[in-house]
PDB file of C-alpha atoms in Angstrom:
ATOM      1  CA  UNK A   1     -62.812 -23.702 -34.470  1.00  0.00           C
ATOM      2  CA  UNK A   2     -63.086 -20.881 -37.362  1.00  0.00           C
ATOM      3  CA  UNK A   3     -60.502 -19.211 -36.400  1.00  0.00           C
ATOM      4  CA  UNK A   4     -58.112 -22.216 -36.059  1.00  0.00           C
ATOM      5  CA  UNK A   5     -59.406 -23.259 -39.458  1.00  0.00           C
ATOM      6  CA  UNK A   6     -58.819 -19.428 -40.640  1.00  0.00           C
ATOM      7  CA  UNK A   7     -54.915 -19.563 -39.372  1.00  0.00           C
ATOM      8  CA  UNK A   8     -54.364 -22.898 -40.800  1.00  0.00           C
ATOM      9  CA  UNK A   9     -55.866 -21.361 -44.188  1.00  0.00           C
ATOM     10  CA  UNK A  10     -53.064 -18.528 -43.825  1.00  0.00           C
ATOM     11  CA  UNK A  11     -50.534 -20.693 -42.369  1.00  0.00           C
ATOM     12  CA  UNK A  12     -50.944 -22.997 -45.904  1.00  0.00           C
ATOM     13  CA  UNK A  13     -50.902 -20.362 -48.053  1.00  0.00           C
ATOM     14  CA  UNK A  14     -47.805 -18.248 -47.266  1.00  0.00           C
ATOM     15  CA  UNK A  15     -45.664 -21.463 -47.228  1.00  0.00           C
ATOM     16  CA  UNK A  16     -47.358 -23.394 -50.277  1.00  0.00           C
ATOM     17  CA  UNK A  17     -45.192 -21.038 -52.578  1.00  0.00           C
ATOM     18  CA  UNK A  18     -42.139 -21.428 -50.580  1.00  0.00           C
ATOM     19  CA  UNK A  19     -42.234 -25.262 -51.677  1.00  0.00           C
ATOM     20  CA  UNK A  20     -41.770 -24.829 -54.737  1.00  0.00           C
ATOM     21  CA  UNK A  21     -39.540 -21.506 -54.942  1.00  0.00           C
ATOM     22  CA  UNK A  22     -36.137 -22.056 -56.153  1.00  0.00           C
ATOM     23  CA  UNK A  23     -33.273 -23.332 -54.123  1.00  0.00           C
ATOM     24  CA  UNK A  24     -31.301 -19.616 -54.954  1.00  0.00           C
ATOM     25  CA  UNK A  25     -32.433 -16.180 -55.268  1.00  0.00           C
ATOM     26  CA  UNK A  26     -30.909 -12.818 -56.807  1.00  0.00           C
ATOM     27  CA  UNK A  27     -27.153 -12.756 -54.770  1.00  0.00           C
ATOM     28  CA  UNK A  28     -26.673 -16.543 -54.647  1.00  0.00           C
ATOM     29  CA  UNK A  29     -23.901 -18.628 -56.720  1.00  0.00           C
ATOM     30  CA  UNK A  30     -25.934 -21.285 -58.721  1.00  0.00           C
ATOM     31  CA  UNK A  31     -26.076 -24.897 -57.071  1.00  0.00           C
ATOM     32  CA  UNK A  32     -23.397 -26.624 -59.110  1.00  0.00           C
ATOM     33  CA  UNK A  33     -24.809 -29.712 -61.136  1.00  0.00           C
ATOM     34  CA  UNK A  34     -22.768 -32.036 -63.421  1.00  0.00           C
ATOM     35  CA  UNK A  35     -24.558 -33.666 -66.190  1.00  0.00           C
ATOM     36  CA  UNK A  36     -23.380 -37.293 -67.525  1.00  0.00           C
ATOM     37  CA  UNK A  37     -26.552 -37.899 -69.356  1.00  0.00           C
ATOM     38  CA  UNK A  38     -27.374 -35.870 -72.040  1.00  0.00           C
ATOM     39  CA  UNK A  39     -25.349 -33.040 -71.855  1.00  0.00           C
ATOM     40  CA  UNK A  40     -24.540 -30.114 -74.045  1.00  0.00           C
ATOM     41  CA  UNK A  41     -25.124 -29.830 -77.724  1.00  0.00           C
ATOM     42  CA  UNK A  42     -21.548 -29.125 -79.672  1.00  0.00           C
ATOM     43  CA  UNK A  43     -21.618 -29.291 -83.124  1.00  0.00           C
ATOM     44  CA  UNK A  44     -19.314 -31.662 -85.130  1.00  0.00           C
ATOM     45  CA  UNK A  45     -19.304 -31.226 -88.709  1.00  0.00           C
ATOM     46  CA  UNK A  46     -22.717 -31.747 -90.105  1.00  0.00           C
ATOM     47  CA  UNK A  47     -23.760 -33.290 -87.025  1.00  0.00           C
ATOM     48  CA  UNK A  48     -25.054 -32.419 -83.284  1.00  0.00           C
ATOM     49  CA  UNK A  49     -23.757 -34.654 -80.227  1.00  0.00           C
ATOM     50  CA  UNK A  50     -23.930 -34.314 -76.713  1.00  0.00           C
ATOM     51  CA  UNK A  51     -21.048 -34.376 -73.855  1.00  0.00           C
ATOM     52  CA  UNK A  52     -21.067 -34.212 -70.235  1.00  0.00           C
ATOM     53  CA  UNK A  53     -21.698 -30.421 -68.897  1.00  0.00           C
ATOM     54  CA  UNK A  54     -21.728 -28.818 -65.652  1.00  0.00           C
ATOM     55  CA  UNK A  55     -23.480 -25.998 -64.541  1.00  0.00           C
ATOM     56  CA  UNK A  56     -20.235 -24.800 -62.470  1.00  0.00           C
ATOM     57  CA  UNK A  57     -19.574 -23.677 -67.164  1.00  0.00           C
ATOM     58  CA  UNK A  58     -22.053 -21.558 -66.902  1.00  0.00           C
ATOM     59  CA  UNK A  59     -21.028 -17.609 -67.614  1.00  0.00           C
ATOM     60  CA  UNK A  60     -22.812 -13.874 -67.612  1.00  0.00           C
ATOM     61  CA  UNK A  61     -26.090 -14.450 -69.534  1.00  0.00           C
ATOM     62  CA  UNK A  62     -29.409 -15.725 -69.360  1.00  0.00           C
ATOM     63  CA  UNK A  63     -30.248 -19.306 -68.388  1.00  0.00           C
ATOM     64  CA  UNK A  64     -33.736 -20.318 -69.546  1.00  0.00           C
ATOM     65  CA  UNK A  65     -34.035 -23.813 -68.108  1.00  0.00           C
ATOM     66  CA  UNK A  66     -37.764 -25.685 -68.696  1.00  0.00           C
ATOM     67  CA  UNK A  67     -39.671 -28.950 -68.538  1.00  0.00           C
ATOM     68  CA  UNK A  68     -39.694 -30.413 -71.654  1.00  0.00           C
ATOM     69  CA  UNK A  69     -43.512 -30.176 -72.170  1.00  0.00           C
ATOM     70  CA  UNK A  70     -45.547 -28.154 -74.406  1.00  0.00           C
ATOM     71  CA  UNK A  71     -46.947 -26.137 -71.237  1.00  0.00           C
ATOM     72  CA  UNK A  72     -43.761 -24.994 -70.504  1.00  0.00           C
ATOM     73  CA  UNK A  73     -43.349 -23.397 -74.100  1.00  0.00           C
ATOM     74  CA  UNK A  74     -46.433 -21.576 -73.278  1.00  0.00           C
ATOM     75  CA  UNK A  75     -44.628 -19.773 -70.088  1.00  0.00           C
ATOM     76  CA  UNK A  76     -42.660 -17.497 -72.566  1.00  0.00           C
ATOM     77  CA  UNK A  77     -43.465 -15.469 -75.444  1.00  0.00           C
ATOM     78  CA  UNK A  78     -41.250 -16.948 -78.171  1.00  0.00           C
ATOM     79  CA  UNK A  79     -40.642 -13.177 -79.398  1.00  0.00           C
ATOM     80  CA  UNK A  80     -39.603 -12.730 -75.897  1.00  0.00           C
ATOM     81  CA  UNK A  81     -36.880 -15.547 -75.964  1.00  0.00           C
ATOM     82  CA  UNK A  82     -36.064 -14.694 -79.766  1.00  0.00           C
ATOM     83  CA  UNK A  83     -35.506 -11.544 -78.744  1.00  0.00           C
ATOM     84  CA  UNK A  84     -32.846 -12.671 -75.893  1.00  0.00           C
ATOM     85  CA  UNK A  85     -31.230 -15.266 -78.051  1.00  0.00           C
ATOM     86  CA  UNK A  86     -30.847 -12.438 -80.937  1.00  0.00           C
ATOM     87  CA  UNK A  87     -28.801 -10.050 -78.300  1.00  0.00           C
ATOM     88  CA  UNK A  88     -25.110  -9.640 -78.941  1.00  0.00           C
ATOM     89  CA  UNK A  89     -22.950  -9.979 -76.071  1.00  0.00           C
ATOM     90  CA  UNK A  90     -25.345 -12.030 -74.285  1.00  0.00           C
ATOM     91  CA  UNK A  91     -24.810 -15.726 -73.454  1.00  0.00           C
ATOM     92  CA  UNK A  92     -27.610 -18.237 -73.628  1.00  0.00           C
ATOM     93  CA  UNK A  93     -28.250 -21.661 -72.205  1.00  0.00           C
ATOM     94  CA  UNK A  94     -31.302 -23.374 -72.942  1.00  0.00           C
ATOM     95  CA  UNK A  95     -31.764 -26.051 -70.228  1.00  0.00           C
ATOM     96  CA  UNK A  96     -34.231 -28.837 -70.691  1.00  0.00           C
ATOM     97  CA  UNK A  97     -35.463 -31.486 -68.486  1.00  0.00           C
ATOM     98  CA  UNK A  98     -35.989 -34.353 -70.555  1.00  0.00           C
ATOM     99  CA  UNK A  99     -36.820 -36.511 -67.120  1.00  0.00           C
ATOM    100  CA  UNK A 100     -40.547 -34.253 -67.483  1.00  0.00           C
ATOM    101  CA  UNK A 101     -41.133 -35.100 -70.915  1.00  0.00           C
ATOM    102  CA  UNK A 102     -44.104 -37.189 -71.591  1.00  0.00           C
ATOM    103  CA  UNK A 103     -43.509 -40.798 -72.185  1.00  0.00           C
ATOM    104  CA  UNK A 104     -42.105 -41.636 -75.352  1.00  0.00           C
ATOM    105  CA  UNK A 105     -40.851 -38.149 -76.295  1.00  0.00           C
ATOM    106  CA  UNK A 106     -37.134 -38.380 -75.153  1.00  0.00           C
ATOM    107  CA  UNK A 107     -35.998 -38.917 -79.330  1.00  0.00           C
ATOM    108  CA  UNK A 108     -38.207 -35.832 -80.426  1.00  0.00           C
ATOM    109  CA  UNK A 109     -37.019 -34.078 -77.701  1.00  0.00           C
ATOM    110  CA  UNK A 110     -32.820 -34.905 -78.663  1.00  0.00           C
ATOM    111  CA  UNK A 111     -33.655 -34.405 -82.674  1.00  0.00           C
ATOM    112  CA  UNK A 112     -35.752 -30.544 -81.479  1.00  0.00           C
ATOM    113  CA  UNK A 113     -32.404 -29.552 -80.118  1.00  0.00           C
ATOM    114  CA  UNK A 114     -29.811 -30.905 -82.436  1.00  0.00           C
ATOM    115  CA  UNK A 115     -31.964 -28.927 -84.796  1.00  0.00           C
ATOM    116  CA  UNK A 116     -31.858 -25.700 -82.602  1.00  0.00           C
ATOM    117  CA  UNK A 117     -28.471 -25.908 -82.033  1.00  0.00           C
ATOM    118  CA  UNK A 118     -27.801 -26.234 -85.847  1.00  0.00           C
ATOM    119  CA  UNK A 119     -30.179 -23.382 -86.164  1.00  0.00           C
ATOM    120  CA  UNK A 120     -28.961 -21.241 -83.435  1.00  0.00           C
ATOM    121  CA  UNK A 121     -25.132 -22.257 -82.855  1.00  0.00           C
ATOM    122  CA  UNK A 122     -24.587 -19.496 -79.836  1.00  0.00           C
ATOM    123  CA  UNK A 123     -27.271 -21.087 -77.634  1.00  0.00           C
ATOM    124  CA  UNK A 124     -26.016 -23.091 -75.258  1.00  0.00           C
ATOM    125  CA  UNK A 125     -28.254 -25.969 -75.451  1.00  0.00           C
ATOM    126  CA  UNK A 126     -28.285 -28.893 -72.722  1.00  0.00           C
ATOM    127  CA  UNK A 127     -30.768 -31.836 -72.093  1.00  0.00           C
ATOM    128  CA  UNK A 128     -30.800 -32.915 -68.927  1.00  0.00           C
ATOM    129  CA  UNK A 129     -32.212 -36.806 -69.284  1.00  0.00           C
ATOM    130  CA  UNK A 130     -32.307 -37.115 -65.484  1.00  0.00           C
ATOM    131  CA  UNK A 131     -33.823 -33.672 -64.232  1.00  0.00           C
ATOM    132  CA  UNK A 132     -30.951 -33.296 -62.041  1.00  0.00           C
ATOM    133  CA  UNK A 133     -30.640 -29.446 -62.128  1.00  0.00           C
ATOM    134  CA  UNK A 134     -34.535 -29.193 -61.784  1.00  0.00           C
ATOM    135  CA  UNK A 135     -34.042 -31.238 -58.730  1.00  0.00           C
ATOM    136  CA  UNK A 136     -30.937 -30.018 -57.304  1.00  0.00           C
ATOM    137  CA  UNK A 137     -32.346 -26.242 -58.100  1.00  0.00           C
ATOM    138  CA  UNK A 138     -35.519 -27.079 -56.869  1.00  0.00           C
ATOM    139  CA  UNK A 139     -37.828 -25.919 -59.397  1.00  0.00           C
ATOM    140  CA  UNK A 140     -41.539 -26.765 -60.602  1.00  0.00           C
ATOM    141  CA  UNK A 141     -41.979 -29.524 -62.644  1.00  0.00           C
ATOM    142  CA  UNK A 142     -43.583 -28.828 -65.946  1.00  0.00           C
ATOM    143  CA  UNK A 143     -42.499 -25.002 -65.621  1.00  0.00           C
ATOM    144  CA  UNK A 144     -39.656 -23.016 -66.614  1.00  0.00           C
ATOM    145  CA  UNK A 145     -37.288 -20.561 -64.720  1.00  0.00           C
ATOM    146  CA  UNK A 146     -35.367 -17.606 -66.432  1.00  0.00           C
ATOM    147  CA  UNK A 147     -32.334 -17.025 -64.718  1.00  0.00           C
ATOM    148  CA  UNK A 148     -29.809 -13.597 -65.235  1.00  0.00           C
ATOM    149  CA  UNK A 149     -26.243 -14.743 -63.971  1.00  0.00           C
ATOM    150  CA  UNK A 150     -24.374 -11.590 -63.548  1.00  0.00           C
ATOM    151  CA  UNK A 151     -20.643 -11.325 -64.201  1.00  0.00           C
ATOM    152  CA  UNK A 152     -19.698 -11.974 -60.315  1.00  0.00           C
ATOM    153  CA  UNK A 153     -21.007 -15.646 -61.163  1.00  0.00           C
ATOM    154  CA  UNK A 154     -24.286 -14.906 -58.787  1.00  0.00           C
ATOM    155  CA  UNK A 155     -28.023 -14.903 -59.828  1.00  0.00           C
ATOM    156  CA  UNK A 156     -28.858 -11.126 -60.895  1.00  0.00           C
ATOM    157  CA  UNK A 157     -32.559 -12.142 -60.848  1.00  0.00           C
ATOM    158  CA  UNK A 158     -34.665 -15.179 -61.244  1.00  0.00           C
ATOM    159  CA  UNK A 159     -38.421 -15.524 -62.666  1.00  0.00           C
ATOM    160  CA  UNK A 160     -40.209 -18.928 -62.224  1.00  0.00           C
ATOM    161  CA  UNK A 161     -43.329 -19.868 -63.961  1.00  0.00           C
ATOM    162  CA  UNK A 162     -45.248 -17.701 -66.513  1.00  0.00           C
ATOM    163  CA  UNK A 163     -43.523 -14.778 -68.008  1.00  0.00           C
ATOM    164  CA  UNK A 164     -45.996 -11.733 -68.516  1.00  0.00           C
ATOM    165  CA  UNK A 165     -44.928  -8.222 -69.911  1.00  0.00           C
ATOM    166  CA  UNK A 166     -43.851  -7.174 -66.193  1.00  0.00           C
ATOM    167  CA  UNK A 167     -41.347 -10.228 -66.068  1.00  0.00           C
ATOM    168  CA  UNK A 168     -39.940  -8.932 -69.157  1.00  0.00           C
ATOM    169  CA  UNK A 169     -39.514  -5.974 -68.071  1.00  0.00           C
ATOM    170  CA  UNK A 170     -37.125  -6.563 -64.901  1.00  0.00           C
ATOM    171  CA  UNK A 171     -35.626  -9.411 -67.173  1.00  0.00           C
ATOM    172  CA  UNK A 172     -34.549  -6.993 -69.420  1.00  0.00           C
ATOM    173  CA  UNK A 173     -33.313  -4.625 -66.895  1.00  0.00           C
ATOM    174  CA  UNK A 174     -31.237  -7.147 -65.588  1.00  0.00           C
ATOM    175  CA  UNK A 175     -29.687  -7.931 -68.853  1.00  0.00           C
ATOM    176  CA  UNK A 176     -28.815  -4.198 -69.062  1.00  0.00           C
ATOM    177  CA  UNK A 177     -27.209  -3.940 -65.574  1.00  0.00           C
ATOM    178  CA  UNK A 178     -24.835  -6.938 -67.161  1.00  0.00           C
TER     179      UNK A 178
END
């Protein structure tokens, strides 16, 4: 009976990360998502609004794409993703999953990236109202995933969850390789 208990212990925890891995890993094209609501951030004039996007748009960079909940800020250094947005040469798409925001946030949410886009006009900012890419992508709820697409359109290398110095570190090596 301990034993069986023992292998079922095992058993549960080599496959209770595989739940909630990603759908892709480094060497796999991105599963293509369109976005109808929300959208990506283009400026016009003074203003910020938002137009369909698909992920199929996405070129060489880094994708940072996260739940729209304070927790998820606190996966990433911001120096860290400063430091990425500052690099030259380097796209950036800043993906955020409104549909994991809590209740009532969705207007703070749209005003916090109109601002950052105003702020920051390179980054590539998208809402995603329905958490369609988080779904299709398959990726934690109330986390974030940094993604290096490399300039063969595949995933160079893909971090999910909390982003410590050694995360950085391949990160950045990935960047390099671009």
């Amino acid at each position: 009976m301990k034993a069986k208990l023992l292998s079922l212990a095992a058993i549960m925890a080599m496959t209770s990360g595989l739940a909630s891995a990603a759908s892709f890993s480094a060497g796999d094209a991105l599963p293509v998502t369109a976005i109808d609501a929300g959208g990506i951030a283009v400026i016009k004039g003074d203003d910020v609004e938002f137009k369909a996007w698909s992920t199929s748009d996405i070129m060489p960079g880094v994708v940072f794409a996260q739940a729209a909940r304070p927790e998820a800020n606190e996966l990433i250094s911001p120096e860290f993703k400063a430091k990425i947005e500052g690099m030259k040469n380097i796209k950036v798409y800043s993906i955020v999953n409104a549909d994991d925001a809590p209740f009532g946030a969705g207007m703070f949410i749209e005003g916090a990236i109109k601002e950052g886009k105003l702020a920051k006009p390179v980054v590539e900012a998208i809402i995603d109202e329905d958490g369609e890419i988080f779904e299709n992508w398959e990726l934690e709820e109330s986390s974030l995933a940094v993604i290096v697409m490399g300039a063969d359109g595949k995933v160079a290398y893909v971090s999910e969850g909390k982003v410590g110095s050694s995360e950085e570190a391949k990160i950045l090596e990935a960047i390099s390789a671009l």
